[in-house]
PDB file of C-alpha atoms in Angstrom:
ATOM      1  CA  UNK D   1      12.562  27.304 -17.362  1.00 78.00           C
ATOM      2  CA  UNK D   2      12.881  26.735 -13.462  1.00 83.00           C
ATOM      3  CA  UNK D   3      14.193  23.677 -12.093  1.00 85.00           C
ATOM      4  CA  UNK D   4      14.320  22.087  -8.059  1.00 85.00           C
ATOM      5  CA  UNK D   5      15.888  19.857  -6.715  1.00 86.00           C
ATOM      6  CA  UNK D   6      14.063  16.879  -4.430  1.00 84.00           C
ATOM      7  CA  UNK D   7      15.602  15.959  -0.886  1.00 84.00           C
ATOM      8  CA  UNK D   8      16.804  12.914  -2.757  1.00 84.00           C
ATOM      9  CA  UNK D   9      19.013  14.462  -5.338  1.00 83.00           C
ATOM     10  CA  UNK D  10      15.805  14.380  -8.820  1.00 85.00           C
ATOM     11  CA  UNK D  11      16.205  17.549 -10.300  1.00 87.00           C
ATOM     12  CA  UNK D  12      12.099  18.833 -11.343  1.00 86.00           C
ATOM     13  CA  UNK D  13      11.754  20.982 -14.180  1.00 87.00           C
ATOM     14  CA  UNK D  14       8.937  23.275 -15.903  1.00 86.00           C
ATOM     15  CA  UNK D  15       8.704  25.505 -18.401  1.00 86.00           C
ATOM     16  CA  UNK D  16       7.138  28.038 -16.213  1.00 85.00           C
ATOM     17  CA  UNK D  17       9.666  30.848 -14.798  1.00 84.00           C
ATOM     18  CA  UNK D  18       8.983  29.365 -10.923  1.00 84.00           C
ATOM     19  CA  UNK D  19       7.125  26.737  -9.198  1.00 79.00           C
ATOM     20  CA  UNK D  20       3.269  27.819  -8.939  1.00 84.00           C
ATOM     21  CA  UNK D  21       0.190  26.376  -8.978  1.00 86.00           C
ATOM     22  CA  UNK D  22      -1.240  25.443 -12.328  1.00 88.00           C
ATOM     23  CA  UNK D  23       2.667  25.145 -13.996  1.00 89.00           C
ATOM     24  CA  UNK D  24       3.712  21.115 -14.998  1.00 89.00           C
ATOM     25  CA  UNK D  25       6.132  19.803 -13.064  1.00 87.00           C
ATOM     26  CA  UNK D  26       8.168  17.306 -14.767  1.00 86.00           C
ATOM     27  CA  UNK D  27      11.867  15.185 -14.911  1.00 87.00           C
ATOM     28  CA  UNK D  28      14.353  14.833 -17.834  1.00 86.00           C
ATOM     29  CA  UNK D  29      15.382  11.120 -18.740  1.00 85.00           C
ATOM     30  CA  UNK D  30      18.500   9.766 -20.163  1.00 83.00           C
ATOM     31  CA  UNK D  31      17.342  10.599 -23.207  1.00 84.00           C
ATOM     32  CA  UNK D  32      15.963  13.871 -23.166  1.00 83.00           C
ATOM     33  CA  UNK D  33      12.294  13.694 -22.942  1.00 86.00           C
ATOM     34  CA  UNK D  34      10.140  15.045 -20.451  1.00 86.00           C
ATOM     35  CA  UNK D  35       8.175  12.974 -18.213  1.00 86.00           C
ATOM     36  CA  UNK D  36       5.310  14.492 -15.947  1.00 87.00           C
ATOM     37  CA  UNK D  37       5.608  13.827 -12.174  1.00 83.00           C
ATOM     38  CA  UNK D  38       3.377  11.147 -11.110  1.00 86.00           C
ATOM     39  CA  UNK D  39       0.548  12.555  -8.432  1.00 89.00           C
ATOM     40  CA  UNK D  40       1.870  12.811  -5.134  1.00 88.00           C
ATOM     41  CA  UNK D  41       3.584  14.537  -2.126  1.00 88.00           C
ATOM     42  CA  UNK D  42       7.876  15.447  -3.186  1.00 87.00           C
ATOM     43  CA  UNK D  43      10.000  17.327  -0.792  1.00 87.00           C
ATOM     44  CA  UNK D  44      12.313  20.044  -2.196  1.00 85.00           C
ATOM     45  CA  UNK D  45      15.560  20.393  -0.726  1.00 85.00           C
ATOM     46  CA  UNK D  46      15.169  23.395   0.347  1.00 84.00           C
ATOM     47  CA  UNK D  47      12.524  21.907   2.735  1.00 85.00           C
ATOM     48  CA  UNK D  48       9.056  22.956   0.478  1.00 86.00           C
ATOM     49  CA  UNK D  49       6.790  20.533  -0.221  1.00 88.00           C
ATOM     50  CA  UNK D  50       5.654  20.185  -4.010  1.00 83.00           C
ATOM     51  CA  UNK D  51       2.276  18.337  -4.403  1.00 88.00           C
ATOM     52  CA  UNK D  52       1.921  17.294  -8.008  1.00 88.00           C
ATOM     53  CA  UNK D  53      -2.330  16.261  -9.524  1.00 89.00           C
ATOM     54  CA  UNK D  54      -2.718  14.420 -11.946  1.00 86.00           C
ATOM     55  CA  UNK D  55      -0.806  15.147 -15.459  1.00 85.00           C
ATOM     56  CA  UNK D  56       2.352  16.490 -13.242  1.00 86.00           C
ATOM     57  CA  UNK D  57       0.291  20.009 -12.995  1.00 90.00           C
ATOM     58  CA  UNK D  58       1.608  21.454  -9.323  1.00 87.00           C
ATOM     59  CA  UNK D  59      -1.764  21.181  -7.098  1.00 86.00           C
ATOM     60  CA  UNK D  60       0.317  23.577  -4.269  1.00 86.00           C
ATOM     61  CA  UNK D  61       3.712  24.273  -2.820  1.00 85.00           C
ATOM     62  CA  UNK D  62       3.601  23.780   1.137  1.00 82.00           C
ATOM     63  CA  UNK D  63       6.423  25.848   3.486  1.00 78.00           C
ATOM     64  CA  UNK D  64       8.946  23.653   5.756  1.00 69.00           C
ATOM     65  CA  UNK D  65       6.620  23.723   8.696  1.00 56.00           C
ATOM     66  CA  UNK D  66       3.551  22.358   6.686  1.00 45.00           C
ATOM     67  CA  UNK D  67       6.187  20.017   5.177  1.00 42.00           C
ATOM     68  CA  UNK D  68       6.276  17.929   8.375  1.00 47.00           C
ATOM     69  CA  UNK D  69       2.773  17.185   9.048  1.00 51.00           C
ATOM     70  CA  UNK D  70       1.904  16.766   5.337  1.00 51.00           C
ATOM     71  CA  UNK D  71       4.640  14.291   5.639  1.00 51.00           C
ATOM     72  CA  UNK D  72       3.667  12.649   9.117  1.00 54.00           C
ATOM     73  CA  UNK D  73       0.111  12.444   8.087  1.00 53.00           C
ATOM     74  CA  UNK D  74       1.376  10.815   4.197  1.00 55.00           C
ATOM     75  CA  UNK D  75       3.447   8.346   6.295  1.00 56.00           C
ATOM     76  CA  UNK D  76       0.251   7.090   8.746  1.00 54.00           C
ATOM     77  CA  UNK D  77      -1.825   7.099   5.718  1.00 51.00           C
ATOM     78  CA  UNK D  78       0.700   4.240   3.941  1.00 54.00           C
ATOM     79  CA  UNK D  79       1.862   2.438   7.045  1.00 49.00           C
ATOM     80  CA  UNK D  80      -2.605   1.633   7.316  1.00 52.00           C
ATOM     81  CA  UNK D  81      -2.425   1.304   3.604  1.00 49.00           C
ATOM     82  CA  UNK D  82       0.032  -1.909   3.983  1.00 54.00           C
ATOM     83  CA  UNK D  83      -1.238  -3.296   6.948  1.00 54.00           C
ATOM     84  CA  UNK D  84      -4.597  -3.611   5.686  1.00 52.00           C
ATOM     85  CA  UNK D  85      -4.534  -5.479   2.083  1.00 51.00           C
ATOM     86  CA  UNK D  86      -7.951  -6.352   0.565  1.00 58.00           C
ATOM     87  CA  UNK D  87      -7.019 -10.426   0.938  1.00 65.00           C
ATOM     88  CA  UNK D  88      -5.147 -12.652   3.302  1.00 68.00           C
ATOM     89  CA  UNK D  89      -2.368 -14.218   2.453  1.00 75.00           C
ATOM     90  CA  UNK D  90      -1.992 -18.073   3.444  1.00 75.00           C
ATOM     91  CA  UNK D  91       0.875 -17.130   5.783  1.00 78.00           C
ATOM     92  CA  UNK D  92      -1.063 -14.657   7.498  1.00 80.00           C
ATOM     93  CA  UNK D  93      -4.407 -17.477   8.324  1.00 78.00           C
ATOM     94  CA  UNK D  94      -1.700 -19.847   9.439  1.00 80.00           C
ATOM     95  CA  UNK D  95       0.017 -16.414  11.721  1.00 84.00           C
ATOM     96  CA  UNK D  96      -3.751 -16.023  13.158  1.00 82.00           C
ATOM     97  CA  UNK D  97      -4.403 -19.666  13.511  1.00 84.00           C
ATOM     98  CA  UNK D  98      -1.123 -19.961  15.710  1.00 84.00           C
ATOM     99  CA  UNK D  99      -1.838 -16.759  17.356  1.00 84.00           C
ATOM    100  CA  UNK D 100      -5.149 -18.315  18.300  1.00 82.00           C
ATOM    101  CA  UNK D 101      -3.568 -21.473  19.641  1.00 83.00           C
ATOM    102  CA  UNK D 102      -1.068 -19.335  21.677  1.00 82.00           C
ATOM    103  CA  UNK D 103      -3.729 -17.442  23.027  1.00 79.00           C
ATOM    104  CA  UNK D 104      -5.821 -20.454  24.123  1.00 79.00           C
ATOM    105  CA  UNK D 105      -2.491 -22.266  25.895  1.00 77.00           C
ATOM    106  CA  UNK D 106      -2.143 -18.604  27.747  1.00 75.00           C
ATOM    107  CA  UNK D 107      -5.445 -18.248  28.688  1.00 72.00           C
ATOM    108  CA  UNK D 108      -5.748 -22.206  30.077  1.00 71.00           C
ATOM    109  CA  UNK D 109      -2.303 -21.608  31.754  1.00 67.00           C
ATOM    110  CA  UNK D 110      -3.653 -18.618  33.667  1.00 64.00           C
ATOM    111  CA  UNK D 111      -7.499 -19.285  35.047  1.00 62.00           C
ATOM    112  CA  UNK D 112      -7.044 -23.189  35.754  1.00 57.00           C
ATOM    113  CA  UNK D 113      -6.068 -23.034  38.626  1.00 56.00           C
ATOM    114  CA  UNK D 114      -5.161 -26.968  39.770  1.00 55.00           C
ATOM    115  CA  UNK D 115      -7.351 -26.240  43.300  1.00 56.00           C
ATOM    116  CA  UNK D 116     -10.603 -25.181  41.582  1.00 55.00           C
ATOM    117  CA  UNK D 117     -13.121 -27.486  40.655  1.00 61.00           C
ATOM    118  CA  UNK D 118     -13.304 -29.538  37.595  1.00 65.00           C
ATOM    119  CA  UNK D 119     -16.804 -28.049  36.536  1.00 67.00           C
ATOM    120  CA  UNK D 120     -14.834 -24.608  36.489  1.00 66.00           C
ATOM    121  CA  UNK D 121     -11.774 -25.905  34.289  1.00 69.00           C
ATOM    122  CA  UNK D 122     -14.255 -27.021  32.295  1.00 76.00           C
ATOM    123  CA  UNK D 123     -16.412 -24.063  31.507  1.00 76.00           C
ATOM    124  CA  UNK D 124     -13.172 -22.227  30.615  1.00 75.00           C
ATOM    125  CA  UNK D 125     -12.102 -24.618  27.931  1.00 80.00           C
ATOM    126  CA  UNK D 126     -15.237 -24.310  26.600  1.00 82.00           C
ATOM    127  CA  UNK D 127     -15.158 -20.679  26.642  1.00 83.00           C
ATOM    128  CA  UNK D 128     -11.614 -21.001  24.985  1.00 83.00           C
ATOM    129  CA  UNK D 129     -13.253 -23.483  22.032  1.00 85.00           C
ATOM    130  CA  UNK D 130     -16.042 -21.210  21.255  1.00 86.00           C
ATOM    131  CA  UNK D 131     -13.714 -17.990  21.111  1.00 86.00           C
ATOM    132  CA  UNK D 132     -11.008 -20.800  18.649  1.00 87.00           C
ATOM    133  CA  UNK D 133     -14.237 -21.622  16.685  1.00 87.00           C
ATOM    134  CA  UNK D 134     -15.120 -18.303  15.990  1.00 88.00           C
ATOM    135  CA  UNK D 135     -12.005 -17.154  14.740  1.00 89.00           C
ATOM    136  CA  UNK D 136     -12.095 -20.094  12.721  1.00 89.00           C
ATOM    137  CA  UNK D 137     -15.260 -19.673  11.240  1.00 89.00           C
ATOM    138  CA  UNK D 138     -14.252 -15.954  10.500  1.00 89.00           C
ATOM    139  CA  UNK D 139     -11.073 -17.135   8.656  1.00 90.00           C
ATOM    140  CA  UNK D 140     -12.803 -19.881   6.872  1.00 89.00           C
ATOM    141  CA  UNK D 141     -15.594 -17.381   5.191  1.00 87.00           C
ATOM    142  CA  UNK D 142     -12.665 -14.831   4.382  1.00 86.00           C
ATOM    143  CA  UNK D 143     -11.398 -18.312   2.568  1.00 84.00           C
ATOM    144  CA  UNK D 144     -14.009 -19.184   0.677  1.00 83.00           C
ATOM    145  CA  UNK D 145     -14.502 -15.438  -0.312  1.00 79.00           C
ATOM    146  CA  UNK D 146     -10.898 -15.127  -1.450  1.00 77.00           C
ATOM    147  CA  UNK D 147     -11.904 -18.932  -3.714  1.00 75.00           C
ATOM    148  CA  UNK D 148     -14.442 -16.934  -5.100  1.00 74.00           C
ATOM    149  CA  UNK D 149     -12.643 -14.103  -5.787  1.00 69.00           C
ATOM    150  CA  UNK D 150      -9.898 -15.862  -7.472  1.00 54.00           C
ATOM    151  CA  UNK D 151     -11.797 -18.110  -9.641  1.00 53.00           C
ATOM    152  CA  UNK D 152     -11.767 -16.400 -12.660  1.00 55.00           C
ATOM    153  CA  UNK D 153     -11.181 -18.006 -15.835  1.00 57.00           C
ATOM    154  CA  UNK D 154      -8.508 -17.332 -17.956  1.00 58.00           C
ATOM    155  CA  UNK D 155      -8.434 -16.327 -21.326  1.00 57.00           C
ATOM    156  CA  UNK D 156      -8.478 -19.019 -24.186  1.00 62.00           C
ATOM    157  CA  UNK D 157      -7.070 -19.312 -27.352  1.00 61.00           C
ATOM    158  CA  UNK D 158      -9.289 -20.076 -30.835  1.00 65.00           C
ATOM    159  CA  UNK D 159      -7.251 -20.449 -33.869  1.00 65.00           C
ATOM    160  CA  UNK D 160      -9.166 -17.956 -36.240  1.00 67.00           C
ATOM    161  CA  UNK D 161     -10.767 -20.177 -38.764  1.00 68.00           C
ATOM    162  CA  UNK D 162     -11.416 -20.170 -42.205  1.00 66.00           C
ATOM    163  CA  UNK D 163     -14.460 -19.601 -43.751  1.00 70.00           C
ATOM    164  CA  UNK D 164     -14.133 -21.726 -47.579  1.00 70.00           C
ATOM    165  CA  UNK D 165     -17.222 -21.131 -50.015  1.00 73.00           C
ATOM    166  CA  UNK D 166     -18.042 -24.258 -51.400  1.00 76.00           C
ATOM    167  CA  UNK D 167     -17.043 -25.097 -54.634  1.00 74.00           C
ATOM    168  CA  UNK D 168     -19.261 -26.192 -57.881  1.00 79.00           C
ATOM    169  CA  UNK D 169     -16.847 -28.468 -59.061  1.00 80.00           C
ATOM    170  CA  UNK D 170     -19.652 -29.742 -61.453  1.00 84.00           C
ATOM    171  CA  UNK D 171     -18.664 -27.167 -64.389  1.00 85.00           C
ATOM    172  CA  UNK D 172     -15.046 -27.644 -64.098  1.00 87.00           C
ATOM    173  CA  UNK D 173     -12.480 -29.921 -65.823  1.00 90.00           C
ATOM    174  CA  UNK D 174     -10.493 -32.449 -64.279  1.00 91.00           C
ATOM    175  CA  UNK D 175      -7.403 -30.216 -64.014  1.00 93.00           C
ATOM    176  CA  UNK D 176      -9.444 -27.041 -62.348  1.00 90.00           C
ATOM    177  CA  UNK D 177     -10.790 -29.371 -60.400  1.00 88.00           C
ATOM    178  CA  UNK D 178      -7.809 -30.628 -58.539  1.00 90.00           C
ATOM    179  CA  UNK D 179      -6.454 -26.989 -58.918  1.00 90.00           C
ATOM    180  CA  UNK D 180      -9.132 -25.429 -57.051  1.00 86.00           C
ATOM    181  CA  UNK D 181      -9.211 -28.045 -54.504  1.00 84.00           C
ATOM    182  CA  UNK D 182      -5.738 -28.164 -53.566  1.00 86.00           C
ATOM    183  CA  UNK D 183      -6.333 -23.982 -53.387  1.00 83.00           C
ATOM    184  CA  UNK D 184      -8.599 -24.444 -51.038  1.00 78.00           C
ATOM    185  CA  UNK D 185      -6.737 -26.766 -48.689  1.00 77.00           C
ATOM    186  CA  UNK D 186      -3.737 -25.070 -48.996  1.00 76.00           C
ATOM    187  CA  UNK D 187      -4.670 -21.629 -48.607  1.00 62.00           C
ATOM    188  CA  UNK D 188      -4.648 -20.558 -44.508  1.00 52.00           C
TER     189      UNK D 188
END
C-alpha cells in the first residue's frame, strides 16, 4: 500500500505498491473506510500532479513543470465556468439595466456638445434609445425564457386509496351485517 500526500495536507492511498496509471486512488475517513477520489486534477506535495477518472482510477501522474500549466489552464477553465451560469440572476438584469443607464448618461455627456445643433443632439439620443431598447429587449426574452424554464410543476401528493369490494349484505344476519360494515370503514 502507497500513500501521498496533497499540497493541502489529504493523505491518498492505494493498494497498489506506487502511484501508476490504472491503480485507485482513494482517502481514509474517520471511520476507516475507503472512499475513491472524485475525478479531477490534485497536486502532490512533492509538486506531481495526480489526475484521478472516474471511480478514483489514476488517469496519469504529471511532473512539476506540467503541474503549472495543467493548473493555469484548470484555473481559466473555472474562472469562465463561474462567470458564465446558464441563467441570470435578478441582480445581475438590474447590474445590466444600470450599466445601460450609465452608459447612456456617458455617452449623452460626451457627443452633446451645447454648440451643435439641436437636430444633432437629437439623433444621438435616439441612437442612445435604440442601443437601451435593444438591450432591453435582449434581457426581456432571456426573462421570459428563464419563466419558462422555471415553470415546472411540483410534485403532488394522493393519499393511496382503498379499493373495498362491495358487500352482499343480503345473505347475512343482522350482527354480520354491522360487523362487516364497520370492517370495512374501519379498515385503512
Amino acid at each position: 500500500m502507497a500513500e501521498a500526500a496533497l499540497d493541502n495536507g489529504t493523505v491518498v492511498y492505494t493498494d497498489a505498491e506506487a502511484f501508476a496509471e490504472g491503480v485507485e486512488a482513494y482517502i481514509i475517513n474517520d471511520e476507516g473506510e475507503k472512499i475513491p477520489l472524485p475525478p479531477g486534477d490534485y497536486a502532490l506535495e512533492d509538486g506531481r500532479t495526480l489526475v484521478i477518472g472516474e471511480g478514483g482510477v489514476v488517469s496519469s501522474i504529471g511532473q512539476p513543470e506540467a503541474e503549472v500549466e495543467e493548473v493555469e489552464a484548470s484555473e481559466e477553465v473555472e474562472v469562465e465556468a463561474e462567470e458564465e451560469p446558464g441563467y441570470v440572476t435578478k441582480a445581475e438584469v438590474e447590474e445590466m439595466i444600470k450599466a445601460a443607464l450609465e452608459s447612456i448618461k456617458e455617452k449623452e455627456e460626451m457627443s452633446v456638445n451645447p454648440e451643435a445643433p439641436k437636430e444633432a443632439k437629437e439623433e444621438v439620443k435616439e441612437e442612445v434609445v435604440d442601443e437601451v431598447a435593444v438591450e432591453l429587449a435582449a434581457v426581456k426574452a432571456q426573462l421570459e425564457d428563464m419563466k419558462k424554464q422555471a415553470a415546472e410543476a411540483g410534485l403532488k401528493h394522493k393519499a393511496p386509496s382503498v379499493k373495498r369490494e362491495p358487500l352482499n349484505l343480503k345473505n347475512l344476519s343482522t350482527q354480520e351485517r354491522v360487523a362487516a360494515i364497520h370492517n370495512q370503514f374501519s379498515s385503512k
